[in-house]
mmCIF file of C-alpha atoms in Angstrom:
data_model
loop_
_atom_site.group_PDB
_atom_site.id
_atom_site.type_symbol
_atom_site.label_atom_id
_atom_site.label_comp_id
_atom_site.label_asym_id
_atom_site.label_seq_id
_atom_site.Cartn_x
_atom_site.Cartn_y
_atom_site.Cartn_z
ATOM 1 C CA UNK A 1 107.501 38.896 72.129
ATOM 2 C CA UNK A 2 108.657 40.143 68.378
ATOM 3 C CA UNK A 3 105.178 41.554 68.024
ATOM 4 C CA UNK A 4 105.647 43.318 71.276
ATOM 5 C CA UNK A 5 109.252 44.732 70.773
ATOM 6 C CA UNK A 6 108.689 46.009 67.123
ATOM 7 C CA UNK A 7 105.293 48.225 68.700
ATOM 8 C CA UNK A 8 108.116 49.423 71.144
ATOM 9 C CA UNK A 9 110.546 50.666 68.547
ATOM 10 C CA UNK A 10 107.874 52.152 66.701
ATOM 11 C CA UNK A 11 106.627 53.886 69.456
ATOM 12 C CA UNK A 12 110.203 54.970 69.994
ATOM 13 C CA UNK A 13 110.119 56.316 66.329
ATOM 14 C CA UNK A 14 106.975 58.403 67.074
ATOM 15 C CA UNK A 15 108.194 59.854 70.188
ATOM 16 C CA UNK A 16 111.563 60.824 68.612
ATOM 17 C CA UNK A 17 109.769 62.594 65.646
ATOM 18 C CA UNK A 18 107.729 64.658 68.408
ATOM 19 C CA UNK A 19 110.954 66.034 69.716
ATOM 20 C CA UNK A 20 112.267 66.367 66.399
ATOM 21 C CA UNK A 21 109.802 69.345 66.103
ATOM 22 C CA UNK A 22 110.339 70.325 69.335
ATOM 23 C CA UNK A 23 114.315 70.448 69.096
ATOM 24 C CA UNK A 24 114.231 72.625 66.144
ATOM 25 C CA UNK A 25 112.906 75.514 68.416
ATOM 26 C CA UNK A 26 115.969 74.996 70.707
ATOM 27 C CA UNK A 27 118.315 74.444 68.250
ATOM 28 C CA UNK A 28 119.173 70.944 70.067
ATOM 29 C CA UNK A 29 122.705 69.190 68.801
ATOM 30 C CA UNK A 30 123.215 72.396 66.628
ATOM 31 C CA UNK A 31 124.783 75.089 69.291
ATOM 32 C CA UNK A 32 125.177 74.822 72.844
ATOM 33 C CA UNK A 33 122.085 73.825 74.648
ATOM 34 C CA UNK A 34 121.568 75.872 78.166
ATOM 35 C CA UNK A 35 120.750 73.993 81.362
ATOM 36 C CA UNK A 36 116.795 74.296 81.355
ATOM 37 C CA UNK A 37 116.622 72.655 78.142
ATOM 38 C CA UNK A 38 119.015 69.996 79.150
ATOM 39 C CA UNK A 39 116.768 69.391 82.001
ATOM 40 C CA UNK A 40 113.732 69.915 80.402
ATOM 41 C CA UNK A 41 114.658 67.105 77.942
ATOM 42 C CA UNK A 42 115.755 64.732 80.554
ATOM 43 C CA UNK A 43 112.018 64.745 82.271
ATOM 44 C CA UNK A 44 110.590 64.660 78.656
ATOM 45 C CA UNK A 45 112.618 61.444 77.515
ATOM 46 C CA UNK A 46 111.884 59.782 80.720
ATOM 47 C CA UNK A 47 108.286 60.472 80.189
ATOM 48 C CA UNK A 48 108.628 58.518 77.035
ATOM 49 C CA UNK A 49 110.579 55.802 79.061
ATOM 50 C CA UNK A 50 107.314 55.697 81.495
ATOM 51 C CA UNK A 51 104.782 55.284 78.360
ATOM 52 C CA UNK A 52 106.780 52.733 77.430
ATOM 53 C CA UNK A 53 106.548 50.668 79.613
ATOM 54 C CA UNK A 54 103.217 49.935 79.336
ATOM 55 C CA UNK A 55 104.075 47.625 76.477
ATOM 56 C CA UNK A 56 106.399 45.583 78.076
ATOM 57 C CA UNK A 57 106.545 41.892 78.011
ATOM 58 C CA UNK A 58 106.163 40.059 81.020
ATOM 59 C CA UNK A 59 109.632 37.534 81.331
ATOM 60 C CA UNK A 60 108.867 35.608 84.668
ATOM 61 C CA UNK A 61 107.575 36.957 88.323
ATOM 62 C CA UNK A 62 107.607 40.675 88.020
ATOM 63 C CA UNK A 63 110.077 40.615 85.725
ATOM 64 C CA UNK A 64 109.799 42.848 82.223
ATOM 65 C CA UNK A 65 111.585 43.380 79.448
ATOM 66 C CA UNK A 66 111.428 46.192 76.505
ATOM 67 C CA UNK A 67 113.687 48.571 75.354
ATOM 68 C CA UNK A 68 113.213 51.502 77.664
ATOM 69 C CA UNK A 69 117.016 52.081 77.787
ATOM 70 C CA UNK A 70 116.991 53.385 74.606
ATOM 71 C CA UNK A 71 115.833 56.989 75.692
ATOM 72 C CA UNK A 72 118.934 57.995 78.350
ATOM 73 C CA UNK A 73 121.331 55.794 75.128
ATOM 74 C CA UNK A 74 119.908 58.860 72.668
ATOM 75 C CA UNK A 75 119.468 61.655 74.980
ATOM 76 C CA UNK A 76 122.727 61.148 75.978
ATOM 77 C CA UNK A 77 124.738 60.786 72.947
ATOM 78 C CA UNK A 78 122.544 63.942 71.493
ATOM 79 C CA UNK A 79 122.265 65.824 74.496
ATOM 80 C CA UNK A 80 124.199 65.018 76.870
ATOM 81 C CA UNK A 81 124.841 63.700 80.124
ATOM 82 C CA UNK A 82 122.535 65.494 82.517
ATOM 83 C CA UNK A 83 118.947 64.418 80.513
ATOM 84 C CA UNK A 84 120.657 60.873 80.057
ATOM 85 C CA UNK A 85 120.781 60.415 84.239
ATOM 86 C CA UNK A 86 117.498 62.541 84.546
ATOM 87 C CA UNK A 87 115.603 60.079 82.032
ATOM 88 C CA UNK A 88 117.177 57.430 83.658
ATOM 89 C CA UNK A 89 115.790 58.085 87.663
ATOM 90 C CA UNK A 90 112.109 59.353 86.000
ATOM 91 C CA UNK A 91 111.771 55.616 84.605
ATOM 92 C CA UNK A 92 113.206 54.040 87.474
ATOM 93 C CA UNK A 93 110.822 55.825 89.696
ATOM 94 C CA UNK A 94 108.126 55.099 86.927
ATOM 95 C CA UNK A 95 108.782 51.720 87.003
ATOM 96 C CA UNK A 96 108.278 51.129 90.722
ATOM 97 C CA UNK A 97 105.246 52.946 90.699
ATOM 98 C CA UNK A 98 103.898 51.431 87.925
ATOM 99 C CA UNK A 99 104.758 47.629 89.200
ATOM 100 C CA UNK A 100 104.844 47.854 92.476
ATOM 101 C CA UNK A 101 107.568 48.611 95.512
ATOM 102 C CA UNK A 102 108.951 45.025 94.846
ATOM 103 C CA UNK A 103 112.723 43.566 95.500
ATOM 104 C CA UNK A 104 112.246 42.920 91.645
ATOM 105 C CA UNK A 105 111.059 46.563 90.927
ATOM 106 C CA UNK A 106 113.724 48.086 93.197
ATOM 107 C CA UNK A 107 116.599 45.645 91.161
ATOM 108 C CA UNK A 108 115.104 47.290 87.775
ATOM 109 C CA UNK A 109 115.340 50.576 89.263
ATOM 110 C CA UNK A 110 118.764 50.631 90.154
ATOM 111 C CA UNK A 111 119.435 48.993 86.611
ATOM 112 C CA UNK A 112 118.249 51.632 84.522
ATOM 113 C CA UNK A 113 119.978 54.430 86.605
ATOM 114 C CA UNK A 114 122.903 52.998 86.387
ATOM 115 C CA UNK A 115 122.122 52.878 82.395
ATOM 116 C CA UNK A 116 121.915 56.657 82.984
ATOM 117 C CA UNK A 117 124.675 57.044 84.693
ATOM 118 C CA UNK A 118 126.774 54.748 81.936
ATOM 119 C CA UNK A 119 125.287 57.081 79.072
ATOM 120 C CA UNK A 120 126.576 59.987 80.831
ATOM 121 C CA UNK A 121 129.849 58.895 81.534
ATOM 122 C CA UNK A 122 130.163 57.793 77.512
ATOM 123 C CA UNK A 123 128.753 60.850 76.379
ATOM 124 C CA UNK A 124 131.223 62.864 77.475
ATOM 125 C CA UNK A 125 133.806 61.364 75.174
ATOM 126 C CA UNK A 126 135.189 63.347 72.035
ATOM 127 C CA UNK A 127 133.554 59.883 70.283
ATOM 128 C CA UNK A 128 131.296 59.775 67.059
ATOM 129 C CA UNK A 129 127.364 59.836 67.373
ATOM 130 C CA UNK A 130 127.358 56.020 66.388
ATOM 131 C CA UNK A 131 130.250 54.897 68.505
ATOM 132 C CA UNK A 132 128.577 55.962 71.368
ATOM 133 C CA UNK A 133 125.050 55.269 70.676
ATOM 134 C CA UNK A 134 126.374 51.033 70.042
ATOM 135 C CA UNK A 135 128.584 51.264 73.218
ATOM 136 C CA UNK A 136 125.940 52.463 75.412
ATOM 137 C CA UNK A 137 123.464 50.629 74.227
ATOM 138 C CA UNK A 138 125.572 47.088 74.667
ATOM 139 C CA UNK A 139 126.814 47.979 78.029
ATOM 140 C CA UNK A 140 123.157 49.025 78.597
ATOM 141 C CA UNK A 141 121.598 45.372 77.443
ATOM 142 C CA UNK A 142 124.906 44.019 80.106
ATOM 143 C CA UNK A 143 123.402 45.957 82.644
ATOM 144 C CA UNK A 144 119.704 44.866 81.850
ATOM 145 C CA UNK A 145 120.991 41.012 81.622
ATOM 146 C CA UNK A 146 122.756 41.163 85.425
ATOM 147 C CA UNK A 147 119.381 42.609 86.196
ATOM 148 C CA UNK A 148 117.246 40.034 85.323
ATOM 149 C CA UNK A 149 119.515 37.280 86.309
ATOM 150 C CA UNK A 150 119.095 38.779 89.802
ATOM 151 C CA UNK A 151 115.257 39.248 90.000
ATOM 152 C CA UNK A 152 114.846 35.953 87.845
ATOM 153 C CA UNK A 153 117.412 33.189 89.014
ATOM 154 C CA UNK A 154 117.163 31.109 86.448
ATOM 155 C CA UNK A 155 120.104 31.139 84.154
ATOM 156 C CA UNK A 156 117.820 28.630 81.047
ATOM 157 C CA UNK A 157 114.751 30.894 81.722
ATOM 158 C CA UNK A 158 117.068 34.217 81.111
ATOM 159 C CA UNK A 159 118.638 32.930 78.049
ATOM 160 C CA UNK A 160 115.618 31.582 76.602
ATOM 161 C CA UNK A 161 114.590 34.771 76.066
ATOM 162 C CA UNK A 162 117.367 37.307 76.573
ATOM 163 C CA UNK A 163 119.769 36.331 73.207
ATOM 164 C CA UNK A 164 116.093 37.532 71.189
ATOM 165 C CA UNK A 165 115.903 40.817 73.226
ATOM 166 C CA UNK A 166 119.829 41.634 72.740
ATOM 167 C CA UNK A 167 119.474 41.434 69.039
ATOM 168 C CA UNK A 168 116.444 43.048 69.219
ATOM 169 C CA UNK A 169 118.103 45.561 71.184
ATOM 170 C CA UNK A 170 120.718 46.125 69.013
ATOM 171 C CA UNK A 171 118.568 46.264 65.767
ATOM 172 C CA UNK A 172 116.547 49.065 67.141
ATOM 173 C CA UNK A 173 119.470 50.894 68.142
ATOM 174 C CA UNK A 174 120.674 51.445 65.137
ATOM 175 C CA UNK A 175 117.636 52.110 63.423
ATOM 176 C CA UNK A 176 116.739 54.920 66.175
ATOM 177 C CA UNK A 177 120.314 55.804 65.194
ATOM 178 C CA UNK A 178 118.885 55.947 61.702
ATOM 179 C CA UNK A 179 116.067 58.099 63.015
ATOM 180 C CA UNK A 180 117.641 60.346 64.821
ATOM 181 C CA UNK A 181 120.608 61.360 62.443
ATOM 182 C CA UNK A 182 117.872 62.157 59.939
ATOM 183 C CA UNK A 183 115.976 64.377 62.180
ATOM 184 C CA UNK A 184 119.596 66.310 63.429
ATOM 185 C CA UNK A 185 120.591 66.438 59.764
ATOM 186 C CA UNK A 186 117.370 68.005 58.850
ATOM 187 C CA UNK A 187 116.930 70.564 61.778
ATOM 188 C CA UNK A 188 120.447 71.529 61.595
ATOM 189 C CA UNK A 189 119.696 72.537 57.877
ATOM 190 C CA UNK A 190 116.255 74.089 58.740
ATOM 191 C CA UNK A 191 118.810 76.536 61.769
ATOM 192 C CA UNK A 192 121.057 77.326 58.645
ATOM 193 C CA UNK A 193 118.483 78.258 56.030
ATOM 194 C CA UNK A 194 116.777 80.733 59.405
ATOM 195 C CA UNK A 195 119.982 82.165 59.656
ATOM 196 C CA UNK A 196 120.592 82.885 56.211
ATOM 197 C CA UNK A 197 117.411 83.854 55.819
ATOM 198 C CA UNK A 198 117.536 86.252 58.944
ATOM 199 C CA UNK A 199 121.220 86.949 59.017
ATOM 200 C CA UNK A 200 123.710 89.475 56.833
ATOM 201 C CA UNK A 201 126.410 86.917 54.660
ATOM 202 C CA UNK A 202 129.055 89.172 55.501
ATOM 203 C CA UNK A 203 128.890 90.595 58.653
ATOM 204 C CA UNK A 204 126.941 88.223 60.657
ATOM 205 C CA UNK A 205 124.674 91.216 61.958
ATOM 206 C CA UNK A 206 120.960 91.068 61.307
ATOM 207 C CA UNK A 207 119.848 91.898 58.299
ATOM 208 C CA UNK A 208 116.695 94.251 57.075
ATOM 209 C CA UNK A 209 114.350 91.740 57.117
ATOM 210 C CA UNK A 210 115.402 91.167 60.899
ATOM 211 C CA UNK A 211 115.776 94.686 61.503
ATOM 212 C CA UNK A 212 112.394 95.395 60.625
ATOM 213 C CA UNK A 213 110.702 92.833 62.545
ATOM 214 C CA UNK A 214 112.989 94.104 65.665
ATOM 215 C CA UNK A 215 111.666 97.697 65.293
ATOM 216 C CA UNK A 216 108.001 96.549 65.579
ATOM 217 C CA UNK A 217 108.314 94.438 68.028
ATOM 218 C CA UNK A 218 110.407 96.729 70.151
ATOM 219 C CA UNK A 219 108.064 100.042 69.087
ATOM 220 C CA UNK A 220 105.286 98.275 70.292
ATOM 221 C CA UNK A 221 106.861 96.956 73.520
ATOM 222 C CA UNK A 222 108.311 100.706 74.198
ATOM 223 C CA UNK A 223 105.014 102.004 73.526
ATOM 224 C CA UNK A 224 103.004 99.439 75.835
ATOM 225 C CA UNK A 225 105.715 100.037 79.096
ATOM 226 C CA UNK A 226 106.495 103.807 78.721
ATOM 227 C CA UNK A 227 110.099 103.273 77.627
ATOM 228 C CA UNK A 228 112.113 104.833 75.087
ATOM 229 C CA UNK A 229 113.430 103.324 71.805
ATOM 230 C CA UNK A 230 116.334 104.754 70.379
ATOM 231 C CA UNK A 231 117.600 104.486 67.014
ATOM 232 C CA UNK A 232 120.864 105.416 65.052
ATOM 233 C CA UNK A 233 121.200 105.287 61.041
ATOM 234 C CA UNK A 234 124.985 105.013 60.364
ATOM 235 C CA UNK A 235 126.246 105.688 57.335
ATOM 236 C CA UNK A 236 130.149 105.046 55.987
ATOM 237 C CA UNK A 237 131.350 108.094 54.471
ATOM 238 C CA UNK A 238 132.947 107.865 51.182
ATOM 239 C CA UNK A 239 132.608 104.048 51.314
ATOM 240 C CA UNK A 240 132.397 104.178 47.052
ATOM 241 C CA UNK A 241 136.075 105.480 46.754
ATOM 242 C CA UNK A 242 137.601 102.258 48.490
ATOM 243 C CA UNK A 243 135.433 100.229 46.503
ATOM 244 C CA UNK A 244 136.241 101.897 43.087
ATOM 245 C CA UNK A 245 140.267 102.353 44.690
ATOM 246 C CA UNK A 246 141.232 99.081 46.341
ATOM 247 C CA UNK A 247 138.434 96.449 45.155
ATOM 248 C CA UNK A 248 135.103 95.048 46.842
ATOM 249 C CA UNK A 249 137.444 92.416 48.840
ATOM 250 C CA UNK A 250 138.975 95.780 50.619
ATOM 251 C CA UNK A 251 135.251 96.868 51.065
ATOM 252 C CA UNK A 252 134.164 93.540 52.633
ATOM 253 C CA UNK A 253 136.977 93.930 55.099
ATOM 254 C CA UNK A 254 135.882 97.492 56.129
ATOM 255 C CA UNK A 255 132.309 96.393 56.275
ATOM 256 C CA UNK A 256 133.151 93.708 58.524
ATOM 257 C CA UNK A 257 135.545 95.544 60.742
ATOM 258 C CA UNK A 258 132.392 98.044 61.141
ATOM 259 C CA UNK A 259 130.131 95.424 62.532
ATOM 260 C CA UNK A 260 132.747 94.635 65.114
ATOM 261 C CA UNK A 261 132.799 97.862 66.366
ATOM 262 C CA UNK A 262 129.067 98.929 66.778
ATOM 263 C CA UNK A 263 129.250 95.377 68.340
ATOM 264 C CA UNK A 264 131.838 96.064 70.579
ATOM 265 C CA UNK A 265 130.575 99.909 71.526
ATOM 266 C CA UNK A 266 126.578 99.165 71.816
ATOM 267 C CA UNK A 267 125.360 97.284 74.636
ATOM 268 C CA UNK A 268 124.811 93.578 74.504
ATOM 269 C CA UNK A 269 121.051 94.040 74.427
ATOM 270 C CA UNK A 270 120.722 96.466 71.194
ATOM 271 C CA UNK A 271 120.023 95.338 68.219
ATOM 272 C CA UNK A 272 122.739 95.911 65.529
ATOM 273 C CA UNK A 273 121.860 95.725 61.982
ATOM 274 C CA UNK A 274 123.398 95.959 58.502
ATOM 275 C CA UNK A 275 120.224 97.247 56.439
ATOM 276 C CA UNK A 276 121.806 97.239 53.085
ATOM 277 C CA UNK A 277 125.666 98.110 51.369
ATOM 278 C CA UNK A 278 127.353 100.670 53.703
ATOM 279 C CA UNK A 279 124.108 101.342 56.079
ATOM 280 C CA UNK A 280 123.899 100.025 59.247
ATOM 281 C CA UNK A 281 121.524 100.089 62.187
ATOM 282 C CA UNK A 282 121.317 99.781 66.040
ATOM 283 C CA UNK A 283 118.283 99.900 67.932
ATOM 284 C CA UNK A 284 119.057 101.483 71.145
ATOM 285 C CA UNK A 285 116.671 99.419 73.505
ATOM 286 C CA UNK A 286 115.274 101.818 76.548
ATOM 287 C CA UNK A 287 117.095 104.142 75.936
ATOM 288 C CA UNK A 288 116.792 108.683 76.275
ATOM 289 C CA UNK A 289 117.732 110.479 73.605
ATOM 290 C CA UNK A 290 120.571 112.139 75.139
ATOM 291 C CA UNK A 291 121.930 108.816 75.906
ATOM 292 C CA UNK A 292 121.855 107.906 72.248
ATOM 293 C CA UNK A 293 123.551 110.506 71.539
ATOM 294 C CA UNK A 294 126.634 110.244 73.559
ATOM 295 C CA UNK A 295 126.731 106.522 72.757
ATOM 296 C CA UNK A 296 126.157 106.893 68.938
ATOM 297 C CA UNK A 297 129.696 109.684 69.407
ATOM 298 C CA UNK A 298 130.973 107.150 71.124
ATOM 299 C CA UNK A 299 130.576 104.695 68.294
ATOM 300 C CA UNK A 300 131.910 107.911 65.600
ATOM 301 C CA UNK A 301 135.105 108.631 67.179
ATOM 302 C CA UNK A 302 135.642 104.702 67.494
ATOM 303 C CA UNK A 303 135.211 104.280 64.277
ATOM 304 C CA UNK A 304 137.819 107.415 63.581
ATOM 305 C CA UNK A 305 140.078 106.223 65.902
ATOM 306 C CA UNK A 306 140.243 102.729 64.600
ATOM 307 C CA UNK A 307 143.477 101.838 62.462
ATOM 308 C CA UNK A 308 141.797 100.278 59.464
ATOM 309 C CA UNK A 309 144.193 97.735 57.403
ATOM 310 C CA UNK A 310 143.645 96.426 53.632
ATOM 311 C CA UNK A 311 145.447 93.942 52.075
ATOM 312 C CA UNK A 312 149.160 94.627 51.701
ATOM 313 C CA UNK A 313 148.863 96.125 54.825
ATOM 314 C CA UNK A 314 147.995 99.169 53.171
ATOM 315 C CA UNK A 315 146.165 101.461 56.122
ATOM 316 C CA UNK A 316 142.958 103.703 55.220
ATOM 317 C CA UNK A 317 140.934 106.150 57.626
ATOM 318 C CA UNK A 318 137.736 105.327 57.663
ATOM 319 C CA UNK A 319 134.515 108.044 59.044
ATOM 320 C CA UNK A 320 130.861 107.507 59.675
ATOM 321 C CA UNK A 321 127.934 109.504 59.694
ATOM 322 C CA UNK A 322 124.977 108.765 62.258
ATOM 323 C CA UNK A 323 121.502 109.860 62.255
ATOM 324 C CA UNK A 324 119.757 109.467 65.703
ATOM 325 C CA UNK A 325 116.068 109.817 66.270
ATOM 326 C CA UNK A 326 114.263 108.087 69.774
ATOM 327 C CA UNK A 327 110.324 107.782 70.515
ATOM 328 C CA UNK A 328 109.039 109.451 72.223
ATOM 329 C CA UNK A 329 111.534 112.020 72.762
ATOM 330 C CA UNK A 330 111.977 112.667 68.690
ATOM 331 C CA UNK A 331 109.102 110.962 67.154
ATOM 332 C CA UNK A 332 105.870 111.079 68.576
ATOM 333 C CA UNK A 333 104.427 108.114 67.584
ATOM 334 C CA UNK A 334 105.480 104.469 67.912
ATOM 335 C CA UNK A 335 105.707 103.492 64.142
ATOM 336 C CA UNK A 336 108.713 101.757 62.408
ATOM 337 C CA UNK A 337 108.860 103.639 59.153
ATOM 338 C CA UNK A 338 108.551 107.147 61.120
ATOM 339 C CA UNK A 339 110.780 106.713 63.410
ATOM 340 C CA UNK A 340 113.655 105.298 60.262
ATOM 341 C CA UNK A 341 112.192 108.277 58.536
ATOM 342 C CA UNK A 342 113.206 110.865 61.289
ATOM 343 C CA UNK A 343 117.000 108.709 61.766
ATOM 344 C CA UNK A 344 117.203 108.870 57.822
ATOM 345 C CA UNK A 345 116.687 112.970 58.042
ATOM 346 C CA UNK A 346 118.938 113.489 60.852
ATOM 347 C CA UNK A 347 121.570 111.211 58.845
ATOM 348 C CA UNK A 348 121.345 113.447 55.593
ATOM 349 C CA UNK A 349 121.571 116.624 57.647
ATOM 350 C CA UNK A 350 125.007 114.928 58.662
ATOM 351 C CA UNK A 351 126.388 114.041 55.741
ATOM 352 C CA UNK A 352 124.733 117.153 54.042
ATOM 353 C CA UNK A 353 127.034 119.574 56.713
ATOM 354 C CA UNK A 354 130.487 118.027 56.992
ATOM 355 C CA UNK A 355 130.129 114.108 57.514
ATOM 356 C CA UNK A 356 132.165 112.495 60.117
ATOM 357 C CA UNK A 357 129.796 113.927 63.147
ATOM 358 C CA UNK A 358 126.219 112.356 64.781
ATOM 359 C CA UNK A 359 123.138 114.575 64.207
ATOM 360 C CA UNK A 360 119.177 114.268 65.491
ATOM 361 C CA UNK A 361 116.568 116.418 64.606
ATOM 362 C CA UNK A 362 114.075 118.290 66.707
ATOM 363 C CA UNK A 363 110.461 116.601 67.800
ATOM 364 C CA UNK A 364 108.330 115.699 65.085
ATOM 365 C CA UNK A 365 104.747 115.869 65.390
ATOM 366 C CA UNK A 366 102.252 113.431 65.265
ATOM 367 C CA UNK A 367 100.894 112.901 62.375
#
């Protein structure tokens, strides 16, 4: 039986490192976790259940035992509680089908949903990771124990095995508690180094390295469905003077305040960029040129209009400049560095003849 229980936890072990590598994708126990992947995860743990239980241990007439519970006991306290009751009717059903439509199979059915259902209701508590994961997993091994006292009837039979399984039980929890905090403490610090790596410090916007992966993709998508691609260079206009007057932490504030508005002012869709210092970037997705341009005024006078506070509640006026170029309508052909070459002109020409005002340039031709 020992033999048999230790190939189930490592078989637990294996399956958990699979999602491990899976989870990172979907950012699972990090940030909120939508409804298809909740579901998704359900079927996927209760697959595992199902494998599982073709290395159980045969306890009397029909009767089983291994540690199956343990997927809706993790999925749960990681997850949540829709996989945990998902898992938990996949190996019920599995277990029937695998075993037979039996009074017995039926009892161990209804067992491990109501293990599902338990997880659920637990995971839902404001409770630490461990907490949970011991609770559910004891009440779980109480549910498993009523269950084979009912298929087995035999009080010495149950407990000559079922004080070995507990422990058993209880060992492997923890050490798939083991397992599992090391592979959320790991992909939570692979999200953060992405970010950083794919994120602006300050403002939270993308950075270049994101921006110019977004203008390839999107050129290329643009160019493939006919659409238009719009993009506006923006520019803060004397940004050096409240630098060299009021200090870089004054800067950081205006910087910041900036992202919130081309946030607030483009559409949820664009892409909104800070490329470098005082430059930003959005990418206006599908989007005419004229429309670019009333939205990248839009953005200007907000930007004007915006009462800009320092520390010490000292107030500035801040201005931008924006150069706006759009393929096809501006730039002929669907290439990253021609199309920020075109924006880049049309920004100069607007700083060069006032600042403070949006400016685009006429069609250039292919070259």
């Amino acid at each position: 039986m020992i033999n048999v229980l230790f190939v189930n936890i490592c078989i637990i072990v294996t399956f958990l490192y699979f999602s491990g590598v899976l989870s990172k994708r979907y950012s699972i126990g990090i940030s909120s976790i939508s409804l298809p992947v909740q579901i998704n995860s359900g079927i996927l743990f209760g697959i595992y259940g199902i494998v599982l239980m073709l290395y159980t241990i045969p306890v009397g007439s029909n009767t089983y035992a291994d540690l199956r519970h343990l997927f809706p006991v993790v999925i749960g306290t990681y997850i949540g509680p829709v996989p945990a009751i998902i898992s938990a009717i996949i190996i019920g059903i599995g277990r029937m089908m695998l075993y037979g439509f039996t009074s017995s199979g039926i009892v161990a059915c209804i067992g491990i949903i109501v293990v599902g259902f338990i997880c659920a209701i637990i995971s839902r508590y404001p409770w630490t990771r461990f907490f949970k994961i011991i609770l559910m997993n004891v009440l779980s091994m109480f549910v498993i124990f009523i269950s084979l006292m009912i298929n087995i009837k035999d009080i010495p039979t149950v407990l000559s095995f079922y004080p070995l399984q507990f422990g058993i039980a209880i060992i492997g929890g923890l050490f798939v508690y083991a397992i599992t905090e090391y592979i959320y403490s790991t992909n939570k610090l692979f999200v953060q180094l992405e970010k950083r790596a794919t994120t602006d410090h300050l403002t939270q916007l993308n950075n270049l390295r994101s921006f110019d992966v977004a203008i390839k993709t999107h050129l290329a998508h643009a160019n493939q469905r006919g659409e238009t691609l719009s993009l506006l260079v923006i520019d803060i206009d004397h940004f050096k003077k409240i630098n060299d007057t009021y200090g870089h932490s004054s800067g950081d504030i205006v910087l910041k305040s900036i992202a919130k508005i081309l946030l607030d002012y483009s559409r949820s869709f664009d892409v909104v960029s800070r490329n470098g210092g005082e430059e930003f970037t959005v990418l206006l997705l599908d989007c005419p040129h004229q429309h670019a341009l009333v939205i990248a005024e839009r953005i200007r006078l907000g930007v004007q209009n915006h009462p800009f506070i320092l520390p010490d509640q000292i107030p500035v006026s801040i201005t931008i400049s924006i150069g706006v170029a759009t393929y096809p309508d501006t730039v002929a052909v669907p290439t990253g560095h021609v199309l920020v070459d075109m924006a880049d002109k049309a920004l100069y020409e607007a700083k060069n003849t006032g600042r403070n005002k949006v400016c685009s340039l006429e069609l250039e031709p292919t070259k």
